[in-house]
Short mmCIF file of C-alpha atoms and ligand atoms in Angstrom, two decimals:
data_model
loop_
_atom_site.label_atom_id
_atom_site.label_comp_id
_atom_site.label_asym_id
_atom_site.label_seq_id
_atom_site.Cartn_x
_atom_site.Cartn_y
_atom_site.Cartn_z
CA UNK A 1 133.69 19.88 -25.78
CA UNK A 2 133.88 23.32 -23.93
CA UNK A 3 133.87 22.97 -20.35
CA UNK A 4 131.24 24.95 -17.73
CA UNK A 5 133.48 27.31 -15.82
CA UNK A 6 130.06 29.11 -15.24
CA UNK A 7 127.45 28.66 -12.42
CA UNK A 8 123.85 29.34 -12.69
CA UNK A 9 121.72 31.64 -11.45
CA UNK A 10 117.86 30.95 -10.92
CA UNK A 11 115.54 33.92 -12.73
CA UNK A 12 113.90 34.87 -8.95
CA UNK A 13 117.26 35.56 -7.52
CA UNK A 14 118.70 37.23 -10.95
CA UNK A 15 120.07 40.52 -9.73
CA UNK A 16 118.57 43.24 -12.54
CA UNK A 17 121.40 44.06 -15.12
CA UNK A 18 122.92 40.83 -14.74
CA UNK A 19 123.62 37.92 -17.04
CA UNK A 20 120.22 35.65 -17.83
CA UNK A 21 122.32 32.42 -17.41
CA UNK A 22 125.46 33.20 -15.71
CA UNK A 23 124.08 35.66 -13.54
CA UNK A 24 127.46 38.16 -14.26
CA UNK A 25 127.02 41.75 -14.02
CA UNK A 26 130.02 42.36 -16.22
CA UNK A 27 128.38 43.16 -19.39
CA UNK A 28 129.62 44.99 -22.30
CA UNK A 29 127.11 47.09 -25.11
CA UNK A 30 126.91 44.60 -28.10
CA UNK A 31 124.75 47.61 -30.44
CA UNK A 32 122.32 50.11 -29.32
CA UNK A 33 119.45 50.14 -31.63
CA UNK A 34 117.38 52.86 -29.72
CA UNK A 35 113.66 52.99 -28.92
CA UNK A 36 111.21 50.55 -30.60
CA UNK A 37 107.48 49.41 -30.00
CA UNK A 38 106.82 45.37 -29.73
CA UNK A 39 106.86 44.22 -32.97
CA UNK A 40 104.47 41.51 -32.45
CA UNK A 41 101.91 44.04 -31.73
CA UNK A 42 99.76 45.09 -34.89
CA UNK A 43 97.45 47.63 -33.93
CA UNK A 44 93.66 47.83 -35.71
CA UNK A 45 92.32 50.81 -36.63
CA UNK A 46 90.92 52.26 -33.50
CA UNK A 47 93.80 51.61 -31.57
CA UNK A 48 96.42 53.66 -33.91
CA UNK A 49 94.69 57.13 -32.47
CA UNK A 50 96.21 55.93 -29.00
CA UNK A 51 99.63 55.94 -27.93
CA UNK A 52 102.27 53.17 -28.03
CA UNK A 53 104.98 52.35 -25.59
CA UNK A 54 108.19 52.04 -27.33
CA UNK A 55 111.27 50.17 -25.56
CA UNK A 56 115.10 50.01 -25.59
CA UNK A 57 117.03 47.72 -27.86
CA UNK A 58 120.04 47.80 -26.33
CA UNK A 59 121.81 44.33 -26.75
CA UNK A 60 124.70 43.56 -24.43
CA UNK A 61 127.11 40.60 -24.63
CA UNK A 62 128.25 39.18 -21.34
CA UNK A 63 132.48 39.41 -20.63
CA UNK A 64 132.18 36.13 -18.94
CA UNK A 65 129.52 33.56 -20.66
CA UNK A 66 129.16 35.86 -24.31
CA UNK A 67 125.71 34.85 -24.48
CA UNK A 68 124.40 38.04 -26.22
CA UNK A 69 121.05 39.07 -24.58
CA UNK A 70 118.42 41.97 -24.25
CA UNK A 71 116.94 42.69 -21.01
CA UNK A 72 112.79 42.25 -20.97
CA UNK A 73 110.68 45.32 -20.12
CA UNK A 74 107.17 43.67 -20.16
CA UNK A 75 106.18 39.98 -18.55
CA UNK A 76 106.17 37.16 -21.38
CA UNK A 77 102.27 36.81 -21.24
CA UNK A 78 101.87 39.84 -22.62
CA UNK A 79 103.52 39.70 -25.54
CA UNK A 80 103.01 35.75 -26.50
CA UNK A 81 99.31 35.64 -25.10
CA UNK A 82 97.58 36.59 -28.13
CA UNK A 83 100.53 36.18 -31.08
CA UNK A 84 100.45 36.98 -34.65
CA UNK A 85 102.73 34.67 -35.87
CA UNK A 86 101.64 31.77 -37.33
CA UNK A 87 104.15 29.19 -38.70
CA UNK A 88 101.93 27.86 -41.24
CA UNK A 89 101.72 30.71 -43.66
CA UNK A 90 105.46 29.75 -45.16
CA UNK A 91 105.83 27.67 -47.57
CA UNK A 92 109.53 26.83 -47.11
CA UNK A 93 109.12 26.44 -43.64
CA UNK A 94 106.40 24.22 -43.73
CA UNK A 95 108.78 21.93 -46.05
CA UNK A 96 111.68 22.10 -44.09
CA UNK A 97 109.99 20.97 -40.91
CA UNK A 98 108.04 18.01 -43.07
CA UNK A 99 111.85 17.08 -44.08
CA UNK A 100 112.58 17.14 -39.86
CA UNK A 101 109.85 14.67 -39.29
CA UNK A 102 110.53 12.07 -41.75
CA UNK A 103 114.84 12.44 -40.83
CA UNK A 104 114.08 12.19 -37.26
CA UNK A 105 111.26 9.26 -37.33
CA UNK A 106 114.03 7.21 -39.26
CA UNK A 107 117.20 8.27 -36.84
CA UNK A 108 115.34 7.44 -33.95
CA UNK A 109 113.12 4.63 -34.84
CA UNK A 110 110.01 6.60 -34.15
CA UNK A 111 106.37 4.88 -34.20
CA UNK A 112 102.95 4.76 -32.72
CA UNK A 113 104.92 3.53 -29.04
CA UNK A 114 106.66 6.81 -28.98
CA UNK A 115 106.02 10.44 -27.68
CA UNK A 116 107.01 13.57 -29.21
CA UNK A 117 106.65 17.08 -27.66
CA UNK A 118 106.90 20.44 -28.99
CA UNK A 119 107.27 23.73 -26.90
CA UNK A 120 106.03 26.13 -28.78
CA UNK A 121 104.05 24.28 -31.54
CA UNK A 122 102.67 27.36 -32.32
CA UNK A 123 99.48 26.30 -34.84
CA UNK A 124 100.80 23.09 -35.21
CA UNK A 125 102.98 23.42 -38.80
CA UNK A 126 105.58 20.47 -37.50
CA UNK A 127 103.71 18.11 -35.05
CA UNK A 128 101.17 17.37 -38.14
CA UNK A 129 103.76 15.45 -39.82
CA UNK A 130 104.28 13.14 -36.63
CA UNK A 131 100.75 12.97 -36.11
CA UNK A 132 100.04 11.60 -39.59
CA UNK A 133 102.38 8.82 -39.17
CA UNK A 134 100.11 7.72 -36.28
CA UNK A 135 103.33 8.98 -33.83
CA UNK A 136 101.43 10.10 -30.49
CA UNK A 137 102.31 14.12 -29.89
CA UNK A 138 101.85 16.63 -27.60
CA UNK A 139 102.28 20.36 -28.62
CA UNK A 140 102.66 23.25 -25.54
CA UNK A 141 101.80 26.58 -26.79
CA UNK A 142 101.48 29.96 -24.61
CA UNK A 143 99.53 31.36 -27.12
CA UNK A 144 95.52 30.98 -26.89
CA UNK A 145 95.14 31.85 -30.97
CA UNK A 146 97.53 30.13 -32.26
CA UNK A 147 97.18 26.73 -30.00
CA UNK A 148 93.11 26.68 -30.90
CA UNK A 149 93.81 26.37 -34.44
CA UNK A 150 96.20 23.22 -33.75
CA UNK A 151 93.78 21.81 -31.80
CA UNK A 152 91.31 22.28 -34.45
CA UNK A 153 93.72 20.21 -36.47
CA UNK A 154 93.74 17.50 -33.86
CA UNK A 155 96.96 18.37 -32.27
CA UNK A 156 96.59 17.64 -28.38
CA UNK A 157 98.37 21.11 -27.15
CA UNK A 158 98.82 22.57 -23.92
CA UNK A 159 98.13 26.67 -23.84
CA UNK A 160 101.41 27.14 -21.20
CA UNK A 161 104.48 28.61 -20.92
CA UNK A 162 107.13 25.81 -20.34
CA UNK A 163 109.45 25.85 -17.52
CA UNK A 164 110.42 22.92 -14.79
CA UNK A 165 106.95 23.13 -13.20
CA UNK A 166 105.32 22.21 -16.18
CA UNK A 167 107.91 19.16 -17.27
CA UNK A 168 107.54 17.94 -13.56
CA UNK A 169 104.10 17.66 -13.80
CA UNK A 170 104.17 15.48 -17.40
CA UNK A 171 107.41 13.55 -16.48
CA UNK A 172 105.15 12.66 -12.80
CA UNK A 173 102.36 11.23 -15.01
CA UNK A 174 104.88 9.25 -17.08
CA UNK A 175 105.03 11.29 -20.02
CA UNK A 176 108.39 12.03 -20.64
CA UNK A 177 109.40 11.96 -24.17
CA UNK A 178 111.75 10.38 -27.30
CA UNK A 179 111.92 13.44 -28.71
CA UNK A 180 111.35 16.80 -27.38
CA UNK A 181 111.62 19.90 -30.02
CA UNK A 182 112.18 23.28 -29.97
CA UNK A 183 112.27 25.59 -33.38
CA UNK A 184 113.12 29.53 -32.46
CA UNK A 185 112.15 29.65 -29.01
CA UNK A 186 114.93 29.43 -26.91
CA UNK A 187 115.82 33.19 -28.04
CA UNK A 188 112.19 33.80 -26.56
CA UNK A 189 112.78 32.89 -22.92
CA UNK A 190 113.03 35.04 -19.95
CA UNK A 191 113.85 32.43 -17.61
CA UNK A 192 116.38 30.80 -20.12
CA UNK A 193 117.52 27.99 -16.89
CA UNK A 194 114.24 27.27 -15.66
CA UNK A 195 113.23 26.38 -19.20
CA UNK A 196 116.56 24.56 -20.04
CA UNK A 197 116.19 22.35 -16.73
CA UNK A 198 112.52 21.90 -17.77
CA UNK A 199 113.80 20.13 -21.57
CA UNK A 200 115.79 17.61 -19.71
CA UNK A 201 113.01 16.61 -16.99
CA UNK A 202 110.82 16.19 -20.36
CA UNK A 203 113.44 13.77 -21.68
CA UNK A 204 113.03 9.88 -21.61
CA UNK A 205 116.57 8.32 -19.99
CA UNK A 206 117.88 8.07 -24.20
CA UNK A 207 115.57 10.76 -25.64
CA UNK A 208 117.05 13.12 -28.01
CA UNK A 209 116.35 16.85 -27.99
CA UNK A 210 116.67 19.00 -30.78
CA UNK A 211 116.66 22.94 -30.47
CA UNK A 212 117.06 25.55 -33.72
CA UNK A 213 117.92 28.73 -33.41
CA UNK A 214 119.22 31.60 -35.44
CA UNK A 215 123.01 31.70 -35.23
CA UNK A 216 124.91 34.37 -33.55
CA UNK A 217 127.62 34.14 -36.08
CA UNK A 218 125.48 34.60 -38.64
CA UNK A 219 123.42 37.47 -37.56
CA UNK A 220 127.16 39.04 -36.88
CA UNK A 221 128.25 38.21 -40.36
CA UNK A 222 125.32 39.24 -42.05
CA UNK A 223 124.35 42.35 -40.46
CA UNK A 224 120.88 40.62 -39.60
CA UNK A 225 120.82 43.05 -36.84
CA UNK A 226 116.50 43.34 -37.24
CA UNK A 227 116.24 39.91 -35.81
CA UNK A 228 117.23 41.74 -32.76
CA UNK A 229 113.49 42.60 -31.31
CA UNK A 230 112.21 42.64 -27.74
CA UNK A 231 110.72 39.06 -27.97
CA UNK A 232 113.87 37.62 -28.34
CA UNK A 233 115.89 37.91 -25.16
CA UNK A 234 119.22 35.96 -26.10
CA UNK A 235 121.30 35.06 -29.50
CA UNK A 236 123.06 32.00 -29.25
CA UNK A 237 126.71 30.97 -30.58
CA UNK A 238 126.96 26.99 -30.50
CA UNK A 239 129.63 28.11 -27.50
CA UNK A 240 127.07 29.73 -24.81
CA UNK A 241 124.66 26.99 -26.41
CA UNK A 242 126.74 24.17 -25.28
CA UNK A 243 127.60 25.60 -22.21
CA UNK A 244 124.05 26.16 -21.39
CA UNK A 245 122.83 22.95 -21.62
CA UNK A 246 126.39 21.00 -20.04
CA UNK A 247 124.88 23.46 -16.98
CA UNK A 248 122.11 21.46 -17.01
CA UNK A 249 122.95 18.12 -17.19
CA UNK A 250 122.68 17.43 -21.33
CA UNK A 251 125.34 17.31 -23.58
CA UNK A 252 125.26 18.63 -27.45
CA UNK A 253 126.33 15.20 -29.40
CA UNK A 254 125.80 17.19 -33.37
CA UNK A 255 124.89 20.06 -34.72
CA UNK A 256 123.73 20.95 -38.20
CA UNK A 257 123.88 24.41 -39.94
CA UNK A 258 120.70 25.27 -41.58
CA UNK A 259 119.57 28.16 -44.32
CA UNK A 260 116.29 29.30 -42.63
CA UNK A 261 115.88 32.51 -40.64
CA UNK A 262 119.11 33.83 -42.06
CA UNK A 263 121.06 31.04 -40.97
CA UNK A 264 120.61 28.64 -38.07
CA UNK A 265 121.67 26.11 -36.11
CA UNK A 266 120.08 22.80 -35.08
CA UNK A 267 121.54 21.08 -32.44
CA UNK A 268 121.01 17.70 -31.01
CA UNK A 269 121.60 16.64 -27.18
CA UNK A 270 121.16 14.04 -24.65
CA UNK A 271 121.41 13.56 -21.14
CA UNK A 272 124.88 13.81 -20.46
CA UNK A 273 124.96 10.35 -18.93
CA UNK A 274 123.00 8.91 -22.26
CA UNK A 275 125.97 6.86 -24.03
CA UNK A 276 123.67 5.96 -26.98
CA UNK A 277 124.49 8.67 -28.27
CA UNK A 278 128.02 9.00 -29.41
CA UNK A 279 129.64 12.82 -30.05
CA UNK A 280 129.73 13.84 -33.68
CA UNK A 281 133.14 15.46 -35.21
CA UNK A 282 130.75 18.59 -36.44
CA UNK A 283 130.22 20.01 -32.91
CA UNK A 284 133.80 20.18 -32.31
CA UNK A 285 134.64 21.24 -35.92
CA UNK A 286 132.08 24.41 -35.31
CA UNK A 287 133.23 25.51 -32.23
CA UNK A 288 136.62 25.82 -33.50
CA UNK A 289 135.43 27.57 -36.26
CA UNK A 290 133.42 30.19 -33.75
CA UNK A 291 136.54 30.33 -31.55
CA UNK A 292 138.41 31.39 -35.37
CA UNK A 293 135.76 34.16 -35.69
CA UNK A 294 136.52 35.37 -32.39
CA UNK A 295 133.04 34.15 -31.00
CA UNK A 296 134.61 33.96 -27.61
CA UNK A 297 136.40 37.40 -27.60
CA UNK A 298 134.86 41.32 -26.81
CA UNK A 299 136.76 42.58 -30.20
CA UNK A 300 135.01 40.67 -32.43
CA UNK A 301 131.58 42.00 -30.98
CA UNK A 302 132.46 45.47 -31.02
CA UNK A 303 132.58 46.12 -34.53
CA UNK A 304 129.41 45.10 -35.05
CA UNK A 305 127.82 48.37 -34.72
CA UNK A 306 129.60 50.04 -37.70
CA UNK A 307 128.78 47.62 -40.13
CA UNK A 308 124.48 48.20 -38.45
CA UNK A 309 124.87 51.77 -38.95
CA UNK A 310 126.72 51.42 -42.65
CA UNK A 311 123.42 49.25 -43.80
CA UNK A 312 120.86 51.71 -42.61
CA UNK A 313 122.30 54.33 -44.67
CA UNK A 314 122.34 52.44 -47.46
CA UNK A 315 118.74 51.26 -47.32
CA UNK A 316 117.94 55.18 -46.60
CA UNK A 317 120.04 55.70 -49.83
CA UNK A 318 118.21 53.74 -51.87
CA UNK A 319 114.66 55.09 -50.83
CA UNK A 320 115.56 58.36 -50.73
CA UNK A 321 116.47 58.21 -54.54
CA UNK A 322 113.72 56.66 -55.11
CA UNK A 323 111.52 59.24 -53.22
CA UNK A 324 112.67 61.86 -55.19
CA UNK A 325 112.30 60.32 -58.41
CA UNK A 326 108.69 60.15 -57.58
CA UNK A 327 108.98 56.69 -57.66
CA UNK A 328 105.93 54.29 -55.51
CA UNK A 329 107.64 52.14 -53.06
CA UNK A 330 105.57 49.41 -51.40
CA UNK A 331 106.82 46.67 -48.83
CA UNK A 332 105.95 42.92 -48.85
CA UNK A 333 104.99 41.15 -46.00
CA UNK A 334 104.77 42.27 -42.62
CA UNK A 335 107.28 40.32 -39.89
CA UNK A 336 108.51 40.65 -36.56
CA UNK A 337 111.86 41.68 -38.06
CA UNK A 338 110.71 44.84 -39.54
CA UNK A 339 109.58 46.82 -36.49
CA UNK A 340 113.35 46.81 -35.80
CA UNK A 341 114.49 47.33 -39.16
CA UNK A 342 112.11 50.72 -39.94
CA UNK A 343 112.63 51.93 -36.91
CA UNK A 344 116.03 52.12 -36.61
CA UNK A 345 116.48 53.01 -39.95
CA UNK A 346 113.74 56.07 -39.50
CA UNK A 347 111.32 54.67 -42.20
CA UNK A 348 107.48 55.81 -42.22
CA UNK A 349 105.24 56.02 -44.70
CA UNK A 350 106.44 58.51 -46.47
CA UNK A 351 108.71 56.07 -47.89
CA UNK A 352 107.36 52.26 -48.02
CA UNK A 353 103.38 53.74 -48.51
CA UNK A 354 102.09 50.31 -47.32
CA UNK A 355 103.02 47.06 -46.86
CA UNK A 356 101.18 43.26 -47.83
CA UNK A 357 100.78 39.54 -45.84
CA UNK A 358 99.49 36.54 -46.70
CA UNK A 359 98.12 36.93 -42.68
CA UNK A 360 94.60 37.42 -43.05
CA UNK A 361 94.40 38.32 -39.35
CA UNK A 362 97.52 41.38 -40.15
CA UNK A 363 94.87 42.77 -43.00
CA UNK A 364 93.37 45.92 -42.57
CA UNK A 365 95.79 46.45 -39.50
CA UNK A 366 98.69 48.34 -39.06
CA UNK A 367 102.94 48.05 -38.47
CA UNK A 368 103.84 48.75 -34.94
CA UNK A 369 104.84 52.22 -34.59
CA UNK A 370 105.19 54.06 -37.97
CA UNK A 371 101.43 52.53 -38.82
CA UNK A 372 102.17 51.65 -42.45
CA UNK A 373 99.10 49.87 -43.68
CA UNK A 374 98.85 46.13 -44.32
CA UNK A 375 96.91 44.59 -47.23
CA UNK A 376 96.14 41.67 -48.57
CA UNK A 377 98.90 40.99 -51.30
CA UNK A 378 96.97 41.67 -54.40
CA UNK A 379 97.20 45.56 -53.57
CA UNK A 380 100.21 45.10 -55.27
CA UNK A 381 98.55 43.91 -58.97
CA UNK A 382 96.28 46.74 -58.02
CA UNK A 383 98.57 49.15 -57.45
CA UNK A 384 101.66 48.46 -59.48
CA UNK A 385 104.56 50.35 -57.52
CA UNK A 386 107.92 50.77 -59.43
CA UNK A 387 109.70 49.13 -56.06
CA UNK A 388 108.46 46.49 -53.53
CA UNK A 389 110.81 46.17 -49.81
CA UNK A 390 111.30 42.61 -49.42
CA UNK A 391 110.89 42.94 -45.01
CA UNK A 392 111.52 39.06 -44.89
CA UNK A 393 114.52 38.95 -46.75
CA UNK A 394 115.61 35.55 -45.30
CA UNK A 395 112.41 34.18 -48.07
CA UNK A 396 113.14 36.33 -50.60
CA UNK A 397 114.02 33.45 -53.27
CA UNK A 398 110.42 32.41 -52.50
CA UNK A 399 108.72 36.26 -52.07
CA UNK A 400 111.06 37.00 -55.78
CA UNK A 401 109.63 33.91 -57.30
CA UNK A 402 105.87 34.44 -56.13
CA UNK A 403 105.87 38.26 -57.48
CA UNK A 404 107.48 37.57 -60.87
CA UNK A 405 104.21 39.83 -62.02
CA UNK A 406 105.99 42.90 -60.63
CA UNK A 407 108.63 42.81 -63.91
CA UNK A 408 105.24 43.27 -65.85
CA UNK A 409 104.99 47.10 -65.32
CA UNK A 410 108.56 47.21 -64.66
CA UNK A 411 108.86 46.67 -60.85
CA UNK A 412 112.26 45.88 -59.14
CA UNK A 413 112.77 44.63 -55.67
CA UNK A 414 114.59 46.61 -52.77
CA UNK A 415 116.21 43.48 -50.16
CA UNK A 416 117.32 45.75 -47.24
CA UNK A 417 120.02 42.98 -45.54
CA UNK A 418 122.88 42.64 -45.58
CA UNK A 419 123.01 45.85 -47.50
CA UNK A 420 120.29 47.21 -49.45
CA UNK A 421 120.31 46.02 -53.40
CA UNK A 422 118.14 46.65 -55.85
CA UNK A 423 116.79 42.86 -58.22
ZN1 ZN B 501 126.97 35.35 -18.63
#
């Protein structure tokens, strides 16, 4: 296991510019995506005659940790308050994390004695699956929408934001937990050691924590540079990830690599004096294997950019082309991801005319910035465009399967990442 050569630094004493867990001000420019709105922000129709404040997405990487972050411009409450994200409208997510519950009630022996927390249950897509199995849960969510339609489907949540206050106060009324979860949230954390310190206060003595996250070495690989967006703050390599949470008094005993969100990681960890829990031959095996792809070297970061600016031109390529063929060019759904990927690419609505979600609350509203209109997803029966943008590629086996329809009048699909094809 890697060892900490790296002290902390508390988020009220973080000197601006510096390194959110080191505290380092030796950082180096990871890839400059220019100016971009917040691309959880969907603005109604009254709102799109006002202005919108667009803000830098310039990624760094720092020389001494390599934990690859963004700075914040705007306090977490206001863009998590009121979010538009909910987890339940996936399919394949909702399977996957139905798969989690039933792997992790048998590892650990779960039953109606235990406790399981979420931060960030978000409308309550996993903790269902414990709850049904009569396994007592408790879901911490800092968004009001989202949380009051868990709670609607009896999942006890807490509208928060987690940190150490927040664990002290459960852990001082004796509800630490045997399992505490967290699915793509870390990268969503301003104060990434008051929240990591918080996960271990949450944990029983032998409780297990699990965190997923997108991949660094993926998104690198890939080109999945529009995951890069101002609500997530750092992109994690099982290195920094480890080194994180040995910081904080846990230790990373396995690790899984998993297919969802473009390629992610789920680790487990422990208290680092736990002994139940032995160390498994993949976490070594993968951080040799990140070491191999230079994960803890500037080089391999700094050709990153190139390969960004080679797939925007290729996406621009394609709709071009197919703008001057007179060809009708629509988009399919309407994620986080694609406030990064339009804008940096230059795409308005002069070349994807609108775009659909199954997100009733996204209908009738509009895409951050270049205001292409969201519908409900039979505008595209109506409509019949020769090309539909798939802006979640990461589903697109699912999105590909679900609009068969489109080969009907002929329609072809345009995935934009890693580099734009045409199916
Ligand atoms: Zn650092």
């Amino acid at each position: 296991m890697a060892s900490t050569s790296v002290s902390i630094s508390g988020q009220q004493n973080r000197v601006k510019d510096s390194c959110r867990f080191c505290g380092s001000k030796a950082r180096r420019t990871f890839i400059d995506l220019g100016m971009s709105p917040l691309c959880e922000s969907f603005p109604g129709p009254d709102e799109i005659q006002r202005g919108e404040t667009y803000y830098p997405l310039h990624v760094y990487v720092c020389e001494k940790c390599f934990l690859v972050q963004l700075d914040e411009f705007e306090p977490p409450d206001k863009i998590f308050s009121q979010y538009a994200y909910f987890s339940s409208y996936s399919d394949s997510w909702l399977k996957h994390s139905e798969a989690y519950c039933g792997k992790m009630t048998e590892a650990l022996g779960l039953g109606p004695q235990s406790f399981v927390v979420e931060v960030a249950s978000n409308d309550g897509y996993l903790l269902q699956y414990f709850a049904q199995r009569n396994i007592p849960v408790l879901g911490i969510e800092p968004a009001a929408n989202v949380a009051k339609v868990a709670t609607s489907k009896g999942i006890p949540t807490l509208v928060e934001f987690f940190g150490t206050a927040l664990a002290e106060k459960l852990a001082g009324e004796g509800r630490q937990a045997d399992l505490v979860l967290g699915n793509n949230v870390l990268a969503q954390v301003p104060d990434l050691n008051d929240f990591v310190e918080g996960l271990k206060i949450l944990l029983k003595p032998d409780g297990v924590l699990t965190l997923e996250f997108p991949h660094l070495s993926r998104l690198i690989e890939h080109n999945e540079f529009d995951t890069i967006y101002h609500e997530h703050f750092s992109y994690f390599s099982l290195l920094t990830t480890v080194r994180i949470l040995e910081a904080h008094g846990m230790k990373v005993f396995d690790v899984e690599q998993l297919a969802s969100h473009g390629g992610s990681l789920r680790v487990y960890a422990c208290r680092a004096e736990d002994a139940t829990h032995p160390s498994q031959p993949s976490v070594r095996s993968l951080l040799d294997e990140e070491r191999k792809e230079g994960i803890a070297s500037l080089e391999s970061y700094q050709s990153f950019a190139k390969k960004v600016r080679e797939t925007k031109l290729a996406l621009l390529d394609v709709l071009l082309t197919a703008a001057r063929e007179g060809k009708t060019v629509a988009g399919y759904g309407a994620p986080g991801k694609s406030a990064t990927l339009l804008h940096y690419c230059g795409i308005t609505r002069d070349l994807i005319e609108y775009t659909v979600d199954r997100n009733p609350y996204k209908h009738g509203r509009f895409l951050p910035g270049n205001h292409i209109p969201i519908y409900h997803p039979d505008k595209i029966a109506e409509t019949k465009p020769d090309y539909v943008v798939i802006l979640p590629w990461n589903l697109k086996k699912e999105i590909v399967e679900q609009l068969q329809y489109i080969r009907e009048w002929g329609g072809k699909f345009i995935v934009p990442i890693p580099k734009a094809v045409i199916l």
